[in-house]
PDB file of C-alpha atoms in Angstrom:
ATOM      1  CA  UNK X   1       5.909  31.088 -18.099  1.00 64.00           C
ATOM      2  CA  UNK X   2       9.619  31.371 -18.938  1.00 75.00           C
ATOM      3  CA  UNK X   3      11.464  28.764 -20.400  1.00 76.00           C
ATOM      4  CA  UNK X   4      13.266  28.340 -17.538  1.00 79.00           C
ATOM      5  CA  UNK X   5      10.356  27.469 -15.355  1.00 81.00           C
ATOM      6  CA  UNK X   6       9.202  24.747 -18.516  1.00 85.00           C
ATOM      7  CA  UNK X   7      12.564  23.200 -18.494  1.00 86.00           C
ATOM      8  CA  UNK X   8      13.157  22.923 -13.945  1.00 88.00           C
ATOM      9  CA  UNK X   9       9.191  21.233 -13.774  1.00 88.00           C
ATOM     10  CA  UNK X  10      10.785  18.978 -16.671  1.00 90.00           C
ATOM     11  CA  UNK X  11      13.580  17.853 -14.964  1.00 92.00           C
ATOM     12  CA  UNK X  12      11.588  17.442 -11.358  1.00 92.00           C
ATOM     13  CA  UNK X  13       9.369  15.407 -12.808  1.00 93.00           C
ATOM     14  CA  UNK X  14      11.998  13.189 -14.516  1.00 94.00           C
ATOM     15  CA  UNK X  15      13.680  12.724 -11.434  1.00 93.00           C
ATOM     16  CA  UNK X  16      10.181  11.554  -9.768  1.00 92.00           C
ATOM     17  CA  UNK X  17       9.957   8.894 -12.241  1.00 93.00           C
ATOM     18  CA  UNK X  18      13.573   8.145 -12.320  1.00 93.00           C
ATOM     19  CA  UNK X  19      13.379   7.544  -8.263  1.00 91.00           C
ATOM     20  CA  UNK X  20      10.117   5.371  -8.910  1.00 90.00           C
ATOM     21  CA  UNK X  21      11.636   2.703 -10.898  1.00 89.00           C
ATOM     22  CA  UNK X  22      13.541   0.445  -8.175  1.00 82.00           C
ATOM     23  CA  UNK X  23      10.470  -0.054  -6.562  1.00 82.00           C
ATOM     24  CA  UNK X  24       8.166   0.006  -9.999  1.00 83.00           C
ATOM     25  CA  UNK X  25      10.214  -2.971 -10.752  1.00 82.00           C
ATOM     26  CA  UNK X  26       8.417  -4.690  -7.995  1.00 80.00           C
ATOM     27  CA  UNK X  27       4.898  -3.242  -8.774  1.00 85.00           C
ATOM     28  CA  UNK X  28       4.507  -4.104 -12.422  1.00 88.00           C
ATOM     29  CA  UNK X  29       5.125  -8.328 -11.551  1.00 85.00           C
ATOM     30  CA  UNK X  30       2.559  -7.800  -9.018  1.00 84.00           C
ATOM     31  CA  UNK X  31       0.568  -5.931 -11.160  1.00 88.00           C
ATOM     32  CA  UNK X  32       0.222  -8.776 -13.711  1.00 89.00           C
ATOM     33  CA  UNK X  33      -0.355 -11.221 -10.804  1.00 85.00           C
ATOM     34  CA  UNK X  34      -3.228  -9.153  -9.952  1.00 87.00           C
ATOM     35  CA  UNK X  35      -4.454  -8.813 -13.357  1.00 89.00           C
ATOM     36  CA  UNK X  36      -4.307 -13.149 -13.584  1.00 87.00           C
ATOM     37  CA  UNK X  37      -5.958 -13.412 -10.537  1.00 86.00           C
ATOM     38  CA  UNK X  38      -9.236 -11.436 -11.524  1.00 88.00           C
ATOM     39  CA  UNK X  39      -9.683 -13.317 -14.309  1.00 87.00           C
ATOM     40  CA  UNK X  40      -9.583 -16.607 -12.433  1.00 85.00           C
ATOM     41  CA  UNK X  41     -11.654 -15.810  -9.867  1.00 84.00           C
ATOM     42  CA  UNK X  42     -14.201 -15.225 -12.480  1.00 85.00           C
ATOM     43  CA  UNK X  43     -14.124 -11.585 -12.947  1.00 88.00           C
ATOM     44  CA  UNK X  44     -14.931  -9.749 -15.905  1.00 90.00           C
ATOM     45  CA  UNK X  45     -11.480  -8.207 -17.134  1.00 90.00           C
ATOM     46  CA  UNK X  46     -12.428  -4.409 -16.330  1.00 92.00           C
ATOM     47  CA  UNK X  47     -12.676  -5.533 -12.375  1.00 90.00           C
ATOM     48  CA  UNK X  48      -8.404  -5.057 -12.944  1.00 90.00           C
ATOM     49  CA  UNK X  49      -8.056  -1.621 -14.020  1.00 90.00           C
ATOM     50  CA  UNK X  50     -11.343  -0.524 -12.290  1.00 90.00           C
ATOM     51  CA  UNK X  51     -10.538  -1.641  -8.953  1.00 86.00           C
ATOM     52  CA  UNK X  52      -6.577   0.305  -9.279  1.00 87.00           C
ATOM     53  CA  UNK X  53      -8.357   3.472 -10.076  1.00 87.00           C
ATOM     54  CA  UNK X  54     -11.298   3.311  -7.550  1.00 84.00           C
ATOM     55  CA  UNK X  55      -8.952   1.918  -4.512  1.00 80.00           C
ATOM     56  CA  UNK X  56      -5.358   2.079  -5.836  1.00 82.00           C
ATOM     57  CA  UNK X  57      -3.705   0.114  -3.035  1.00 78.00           C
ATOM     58  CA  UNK X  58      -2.125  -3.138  -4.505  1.00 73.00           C
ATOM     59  CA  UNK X  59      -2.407  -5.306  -0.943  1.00 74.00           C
ATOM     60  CA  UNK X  60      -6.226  -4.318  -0.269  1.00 79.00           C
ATOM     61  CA  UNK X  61      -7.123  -5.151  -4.005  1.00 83.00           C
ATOM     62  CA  UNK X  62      -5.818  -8.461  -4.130  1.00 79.00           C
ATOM     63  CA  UNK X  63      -7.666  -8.903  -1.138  1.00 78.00           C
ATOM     64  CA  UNK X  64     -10.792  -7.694  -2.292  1.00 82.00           C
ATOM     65  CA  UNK X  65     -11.025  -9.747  -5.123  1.00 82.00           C
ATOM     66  CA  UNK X  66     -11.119 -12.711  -2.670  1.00 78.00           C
ATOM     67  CA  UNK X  67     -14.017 -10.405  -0.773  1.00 80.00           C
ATOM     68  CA  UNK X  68     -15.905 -10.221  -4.218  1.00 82.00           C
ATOM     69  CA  UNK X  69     -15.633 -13.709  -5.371  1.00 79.00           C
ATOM     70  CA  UNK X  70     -17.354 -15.135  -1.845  1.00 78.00           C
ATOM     71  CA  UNK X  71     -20.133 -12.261  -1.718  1.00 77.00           C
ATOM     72  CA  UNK X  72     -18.509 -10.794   1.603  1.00 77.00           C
ATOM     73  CA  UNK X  73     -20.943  -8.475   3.280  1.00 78.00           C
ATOM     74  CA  UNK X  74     -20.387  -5.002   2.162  1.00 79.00           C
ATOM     75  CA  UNK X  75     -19.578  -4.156   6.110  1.00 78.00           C
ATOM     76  CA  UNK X  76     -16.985  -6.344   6.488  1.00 75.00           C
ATOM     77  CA  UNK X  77     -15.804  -5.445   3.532  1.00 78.00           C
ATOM     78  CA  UNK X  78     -15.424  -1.686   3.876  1.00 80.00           C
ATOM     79  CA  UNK X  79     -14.232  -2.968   7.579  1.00 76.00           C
ATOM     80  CA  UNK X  80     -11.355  -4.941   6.590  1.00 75.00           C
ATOM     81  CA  UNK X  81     -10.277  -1.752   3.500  1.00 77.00           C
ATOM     82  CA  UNK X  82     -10.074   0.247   7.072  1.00 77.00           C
ATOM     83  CA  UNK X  83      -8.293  -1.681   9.084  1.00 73.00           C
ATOM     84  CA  UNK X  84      -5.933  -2.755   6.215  1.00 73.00           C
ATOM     85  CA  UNK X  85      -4.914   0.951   5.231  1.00 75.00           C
ATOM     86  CA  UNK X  86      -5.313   2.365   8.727  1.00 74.00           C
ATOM     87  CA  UNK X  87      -1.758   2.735   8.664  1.00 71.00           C
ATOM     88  CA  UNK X  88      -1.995   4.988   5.701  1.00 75.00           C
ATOM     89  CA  UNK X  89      -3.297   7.391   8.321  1.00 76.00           C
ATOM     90  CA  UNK X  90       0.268   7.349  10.146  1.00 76.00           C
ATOM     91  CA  UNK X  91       1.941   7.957   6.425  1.00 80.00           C
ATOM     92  CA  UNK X  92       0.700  11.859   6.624  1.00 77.00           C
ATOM     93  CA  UNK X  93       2.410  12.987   9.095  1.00 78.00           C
ATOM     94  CA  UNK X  94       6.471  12.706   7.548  1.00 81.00           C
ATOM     95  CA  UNK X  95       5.194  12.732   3.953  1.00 88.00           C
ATOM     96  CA  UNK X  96       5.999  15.418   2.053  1.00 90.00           C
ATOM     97  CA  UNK X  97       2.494  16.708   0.987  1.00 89.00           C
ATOM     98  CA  UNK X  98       3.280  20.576   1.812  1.00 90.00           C
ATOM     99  CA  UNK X  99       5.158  20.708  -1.351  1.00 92.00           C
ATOM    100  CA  UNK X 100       1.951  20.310  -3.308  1.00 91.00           C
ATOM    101  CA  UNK X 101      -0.139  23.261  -3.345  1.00 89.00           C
ATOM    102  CA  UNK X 102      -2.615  22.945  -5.587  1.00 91.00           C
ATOM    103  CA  UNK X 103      -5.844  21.717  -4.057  1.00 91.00           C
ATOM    104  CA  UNK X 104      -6.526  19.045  -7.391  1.00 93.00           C
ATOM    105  CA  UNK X 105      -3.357  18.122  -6.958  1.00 93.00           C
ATOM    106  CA  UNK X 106      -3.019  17.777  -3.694  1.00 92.00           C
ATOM    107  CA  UNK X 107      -6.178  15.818  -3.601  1.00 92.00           C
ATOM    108  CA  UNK X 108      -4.562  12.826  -5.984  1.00 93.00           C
ATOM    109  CA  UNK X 109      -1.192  13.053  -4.039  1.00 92.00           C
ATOM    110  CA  UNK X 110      -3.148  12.136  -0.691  1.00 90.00           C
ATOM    111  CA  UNK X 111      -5.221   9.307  -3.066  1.00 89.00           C
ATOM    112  CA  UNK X 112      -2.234   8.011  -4.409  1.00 89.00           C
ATOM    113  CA  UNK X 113      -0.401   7.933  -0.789  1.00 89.00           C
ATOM    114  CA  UNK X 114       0.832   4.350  -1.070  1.00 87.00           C
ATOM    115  CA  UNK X 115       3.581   2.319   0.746  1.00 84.00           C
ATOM    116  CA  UNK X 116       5.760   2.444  -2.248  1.00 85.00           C
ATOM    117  CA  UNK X 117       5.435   6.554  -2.361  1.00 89.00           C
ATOM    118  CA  UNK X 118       6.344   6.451   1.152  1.00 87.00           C
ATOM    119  CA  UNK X 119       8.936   4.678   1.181  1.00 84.00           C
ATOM    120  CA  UNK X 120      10.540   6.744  -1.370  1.00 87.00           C
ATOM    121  CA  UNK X 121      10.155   9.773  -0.041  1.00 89.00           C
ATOM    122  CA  UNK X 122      10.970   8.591   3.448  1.00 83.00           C
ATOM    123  CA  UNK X 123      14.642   7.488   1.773  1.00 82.00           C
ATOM    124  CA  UNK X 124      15.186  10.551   0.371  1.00 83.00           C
ATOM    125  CA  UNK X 125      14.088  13.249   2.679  1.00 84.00           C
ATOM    126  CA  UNK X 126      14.501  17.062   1.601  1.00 84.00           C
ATOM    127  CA  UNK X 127      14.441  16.755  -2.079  1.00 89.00           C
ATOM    128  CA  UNK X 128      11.292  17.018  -2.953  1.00 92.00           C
ATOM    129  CA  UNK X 129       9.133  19.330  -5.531  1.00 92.00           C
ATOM    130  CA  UNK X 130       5.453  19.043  -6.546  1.00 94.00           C
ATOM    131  CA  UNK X 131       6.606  17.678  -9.946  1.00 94.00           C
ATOM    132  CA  UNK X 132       9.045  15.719  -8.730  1.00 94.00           C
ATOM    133  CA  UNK X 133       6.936  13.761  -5.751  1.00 94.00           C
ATOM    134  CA  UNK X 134       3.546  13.993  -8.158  1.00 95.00           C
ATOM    135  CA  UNK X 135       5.195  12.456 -11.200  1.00 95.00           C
ATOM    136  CA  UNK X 136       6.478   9.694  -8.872  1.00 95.00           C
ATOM    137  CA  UNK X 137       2.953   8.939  -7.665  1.00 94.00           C
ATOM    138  CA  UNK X 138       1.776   8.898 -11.337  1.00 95.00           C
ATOM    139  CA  UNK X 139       4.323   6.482 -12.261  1.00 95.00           C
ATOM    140  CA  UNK X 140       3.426   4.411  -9.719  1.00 93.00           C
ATOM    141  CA  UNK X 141       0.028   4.106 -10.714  1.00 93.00           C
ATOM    142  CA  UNK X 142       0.903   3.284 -14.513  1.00 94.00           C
ATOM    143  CA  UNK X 143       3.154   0.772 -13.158  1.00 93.00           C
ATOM    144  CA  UNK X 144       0.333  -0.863 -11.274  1.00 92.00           C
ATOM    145  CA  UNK X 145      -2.240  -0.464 -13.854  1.00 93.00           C
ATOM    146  CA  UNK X 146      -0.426  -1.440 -16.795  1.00 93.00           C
ATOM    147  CA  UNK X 147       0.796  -4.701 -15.012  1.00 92.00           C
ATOM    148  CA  UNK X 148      -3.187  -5.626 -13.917  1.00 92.00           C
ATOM    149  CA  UNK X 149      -3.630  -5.276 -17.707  1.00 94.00           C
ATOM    150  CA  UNK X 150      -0.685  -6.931 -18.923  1.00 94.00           C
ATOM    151  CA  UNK X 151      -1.888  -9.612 -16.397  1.00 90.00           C
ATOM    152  CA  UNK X 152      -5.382  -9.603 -17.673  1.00 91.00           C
ATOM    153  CA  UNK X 153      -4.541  -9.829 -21.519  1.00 93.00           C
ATOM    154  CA  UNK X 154      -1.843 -13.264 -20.216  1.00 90.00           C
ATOM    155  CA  UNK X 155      -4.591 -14.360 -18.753  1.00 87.00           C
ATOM    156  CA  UNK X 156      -7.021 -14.186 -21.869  1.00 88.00           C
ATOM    157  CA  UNK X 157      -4.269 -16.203 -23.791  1.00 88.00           C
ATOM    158  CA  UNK X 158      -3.988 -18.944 -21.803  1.00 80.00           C
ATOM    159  CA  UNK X 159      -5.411 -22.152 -22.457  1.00 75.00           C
ATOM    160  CA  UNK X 160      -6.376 -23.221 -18.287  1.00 71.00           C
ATOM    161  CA  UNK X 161      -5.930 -21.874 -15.013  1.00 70.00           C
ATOM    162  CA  UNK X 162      -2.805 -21.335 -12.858  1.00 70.00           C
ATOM    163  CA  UNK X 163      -2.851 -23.217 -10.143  1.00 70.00           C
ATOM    164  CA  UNK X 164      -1.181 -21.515  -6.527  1.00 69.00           C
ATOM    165  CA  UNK X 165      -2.026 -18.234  -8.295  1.00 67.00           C
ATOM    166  CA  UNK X 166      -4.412 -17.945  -5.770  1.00 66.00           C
ATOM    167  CA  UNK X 167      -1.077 -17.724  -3.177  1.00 71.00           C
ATOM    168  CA  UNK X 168      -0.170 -14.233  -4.692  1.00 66.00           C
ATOM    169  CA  UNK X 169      -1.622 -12.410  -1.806  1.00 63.00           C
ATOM    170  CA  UNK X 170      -0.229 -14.470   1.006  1.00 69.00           C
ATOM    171  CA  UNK X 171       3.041 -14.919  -0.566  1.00 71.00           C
ATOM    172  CA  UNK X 172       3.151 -10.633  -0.734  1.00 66.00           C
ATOM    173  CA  UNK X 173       2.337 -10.887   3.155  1.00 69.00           C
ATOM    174  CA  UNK X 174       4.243 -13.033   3.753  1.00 73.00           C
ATOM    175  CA  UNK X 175       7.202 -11.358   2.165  1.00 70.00           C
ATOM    176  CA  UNK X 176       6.445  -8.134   4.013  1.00 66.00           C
ATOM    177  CA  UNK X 177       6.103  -9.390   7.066  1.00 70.00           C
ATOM    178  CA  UNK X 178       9.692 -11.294   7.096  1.00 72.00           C
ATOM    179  CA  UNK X 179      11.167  -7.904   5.473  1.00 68.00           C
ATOM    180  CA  UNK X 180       9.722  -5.698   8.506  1.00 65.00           C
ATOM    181  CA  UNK X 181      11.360  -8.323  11.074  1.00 68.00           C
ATOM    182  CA  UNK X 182      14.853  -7.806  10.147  1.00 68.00           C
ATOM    183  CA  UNK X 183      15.377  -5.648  12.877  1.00 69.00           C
ATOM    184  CA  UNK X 184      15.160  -7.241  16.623  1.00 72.00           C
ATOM    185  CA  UNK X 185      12.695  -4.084  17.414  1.00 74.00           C
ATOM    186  CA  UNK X 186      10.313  -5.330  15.015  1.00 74.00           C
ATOM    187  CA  UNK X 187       9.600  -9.100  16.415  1.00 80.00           C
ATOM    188  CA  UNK X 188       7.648  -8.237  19.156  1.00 83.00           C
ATOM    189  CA  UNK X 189       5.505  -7.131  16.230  1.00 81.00           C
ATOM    190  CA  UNK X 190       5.463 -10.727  14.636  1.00 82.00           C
ATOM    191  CA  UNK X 191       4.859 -12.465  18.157  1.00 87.00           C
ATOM    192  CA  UNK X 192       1.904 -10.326  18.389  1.00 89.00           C
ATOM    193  CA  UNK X 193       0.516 -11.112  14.958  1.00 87.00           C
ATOM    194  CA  UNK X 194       0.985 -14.695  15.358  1.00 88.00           C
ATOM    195  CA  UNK X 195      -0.908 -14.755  19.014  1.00 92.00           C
ATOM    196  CA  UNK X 196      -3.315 -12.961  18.187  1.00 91.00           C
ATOM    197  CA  UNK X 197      -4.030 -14.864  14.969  1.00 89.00           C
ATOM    198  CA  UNK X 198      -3.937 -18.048  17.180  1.00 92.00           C
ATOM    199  CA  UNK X 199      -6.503 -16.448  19.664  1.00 92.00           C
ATOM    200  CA  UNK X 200      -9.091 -15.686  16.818  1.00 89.00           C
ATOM    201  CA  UNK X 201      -8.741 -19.194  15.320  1.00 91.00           C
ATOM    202  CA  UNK X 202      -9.652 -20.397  18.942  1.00 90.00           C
ATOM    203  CA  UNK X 203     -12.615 -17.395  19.870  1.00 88.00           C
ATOM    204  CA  UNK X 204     -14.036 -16.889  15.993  1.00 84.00           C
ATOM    205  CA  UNK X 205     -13.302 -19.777  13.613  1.00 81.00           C
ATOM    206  CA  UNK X 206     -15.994 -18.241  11.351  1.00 77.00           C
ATOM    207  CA  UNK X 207     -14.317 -14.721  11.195  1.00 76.00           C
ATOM    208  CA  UNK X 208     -10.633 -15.658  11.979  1.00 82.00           C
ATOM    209  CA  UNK X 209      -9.438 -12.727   9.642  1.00 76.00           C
ATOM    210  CA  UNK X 210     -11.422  -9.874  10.600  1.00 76.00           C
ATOM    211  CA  UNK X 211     -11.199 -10.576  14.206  1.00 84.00           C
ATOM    212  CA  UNK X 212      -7.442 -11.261  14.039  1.00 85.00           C
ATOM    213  CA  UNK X 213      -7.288  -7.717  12.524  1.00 80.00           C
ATOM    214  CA  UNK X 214      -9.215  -6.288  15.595  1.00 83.00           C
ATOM    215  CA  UNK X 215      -6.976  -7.963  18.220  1.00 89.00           C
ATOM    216  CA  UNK X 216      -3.760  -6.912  16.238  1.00 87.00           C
ATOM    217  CA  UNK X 217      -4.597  -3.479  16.012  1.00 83.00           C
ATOM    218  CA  UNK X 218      -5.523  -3.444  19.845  1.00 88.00           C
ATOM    219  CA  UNK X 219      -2.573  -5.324  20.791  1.00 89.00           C
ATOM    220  CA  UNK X 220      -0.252  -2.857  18.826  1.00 84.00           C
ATOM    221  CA  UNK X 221      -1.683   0.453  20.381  1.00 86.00           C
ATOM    222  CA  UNK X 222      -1.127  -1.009  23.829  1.00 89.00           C
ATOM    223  CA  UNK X 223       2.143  -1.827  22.477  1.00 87.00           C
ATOM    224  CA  UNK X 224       2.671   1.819  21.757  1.00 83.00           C
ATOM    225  CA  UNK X 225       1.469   2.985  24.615  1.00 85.00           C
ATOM    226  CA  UNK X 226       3.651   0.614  26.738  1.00 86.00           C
ATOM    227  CA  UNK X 227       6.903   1.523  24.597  1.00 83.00           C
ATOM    228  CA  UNK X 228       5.803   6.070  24.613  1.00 80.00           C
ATOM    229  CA  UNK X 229       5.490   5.683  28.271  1.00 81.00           C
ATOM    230  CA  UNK X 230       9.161   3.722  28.832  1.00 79.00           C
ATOM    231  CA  UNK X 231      10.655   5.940  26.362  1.00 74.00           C
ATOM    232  CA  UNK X 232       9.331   8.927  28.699  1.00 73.00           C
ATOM    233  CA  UNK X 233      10.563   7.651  31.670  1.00 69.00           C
ATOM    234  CA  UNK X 234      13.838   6.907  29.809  1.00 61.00           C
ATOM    235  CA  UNK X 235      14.271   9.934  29.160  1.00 57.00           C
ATOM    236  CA  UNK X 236      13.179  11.306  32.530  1.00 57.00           C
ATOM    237  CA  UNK X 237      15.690   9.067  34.605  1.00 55.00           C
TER     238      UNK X 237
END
């Protein structure tokens, strides 16, 4: 392999990390959040790390700790990790995963397919390499993993528990929710979650969550059935 080659794979995967850190900023806080909350809920420490390498997907872990801590049936459990990444499934059709030929590698880019990666790549269309986009998945993951660690080691040092800690998941919803509704297209969206939401407090008090989920996946593929078919005719007129 010339030198040549050597020093091009060096500088693509430079740039991956380099395009990872704006949104590694956000993931490493998070991270340590994560890493406090195991350790509150009563977790042993390697739950942290061990849970980012088995699931890697930052949302769905907080989450599951919650699952783990109440002895949630393993159903519901693997239930709710499907409907919560479903829309992963929609991620691999624009991401760039033809750059990546090698099967092994190809195998941890679609593992470590996560909204951040998107996002990146969706932002900067056309410029990416298998170093480049593989190195920014990798970073990605550190930047997760080292901040449930960092979290866990805080959380060893202090002296009692942090109360509201508990609100890390909800406050991360909650934030992503109000950034996705900046655009009048989206709020249809957030009507829909909140009725839907409303309707499974009233039908399932006992399983308000999972059966909210349910209803707000239904009521968004009738949404995008109602809003293909308008477009058609739109465009038929």
């Amino acid at each position: 392999m010339s030198d040549q080659v050597l020093s091009l794979r060096r500088a693509e995967a430079a740039a991956g990390v380099h395009m990872s850190l704006s949104a590694g900023l956000g993931m490493y806080p998070l991270g340590i959040a994560y890493g406090l909350l195991v350790l509150q809920a009563g977790l042993p420490w390697w739950v942290a790390p061990a849970l980012s390498i088995a699931a890697f997907a930052g949302s769905l872990e907080l989450l599951l700790v919650g699952l783990m801590v109440t002895a949630t049936p393993l159903a519901t459990i693997a239930l709710t990790t499907f409907l919560v990444n479903f829309r992963h499934v929609f991620y691999a059709f624009s991401f760039p995963l033809r750059v990546v030929r090698h099967p092994l590698a190809r195998s941890y880019s679609v593992y470590a397919l996560i909204d951040e990666a998107y996002a990146v790549t969706v932002a900067n269309p056309g410029v990416w390499s298998s170093w480049r986009l593989l190195s920014m998945q990798v970073a990605f993951q550190l930047y997760w993993v080292g901040g449930g660690l960092t979290g866990v080691v805080i959380g060893s040092l202090l002296p009692a528990q942090v109360a509201g800690l508990d609100f890390a998941l909800c406050a991360l919803f909650v934030t992503l929710t109000l950034d996705a509704c900046r655009t009048r297209r989206q709020v249809p969206s957030l009507l829909l979650a909140g009725m839907t939401f409303a309707a499974a407090l009233v039908v399932a008090p006992g399983s308000t969550l999972f059966v909210g989920l349910l209803l707000f996946v239904a009521a968004l593929i009738i949404r995008y059935a109602v809003t293909a078919r308008r477009d058609r005719g739109g465009v038929h007129a």
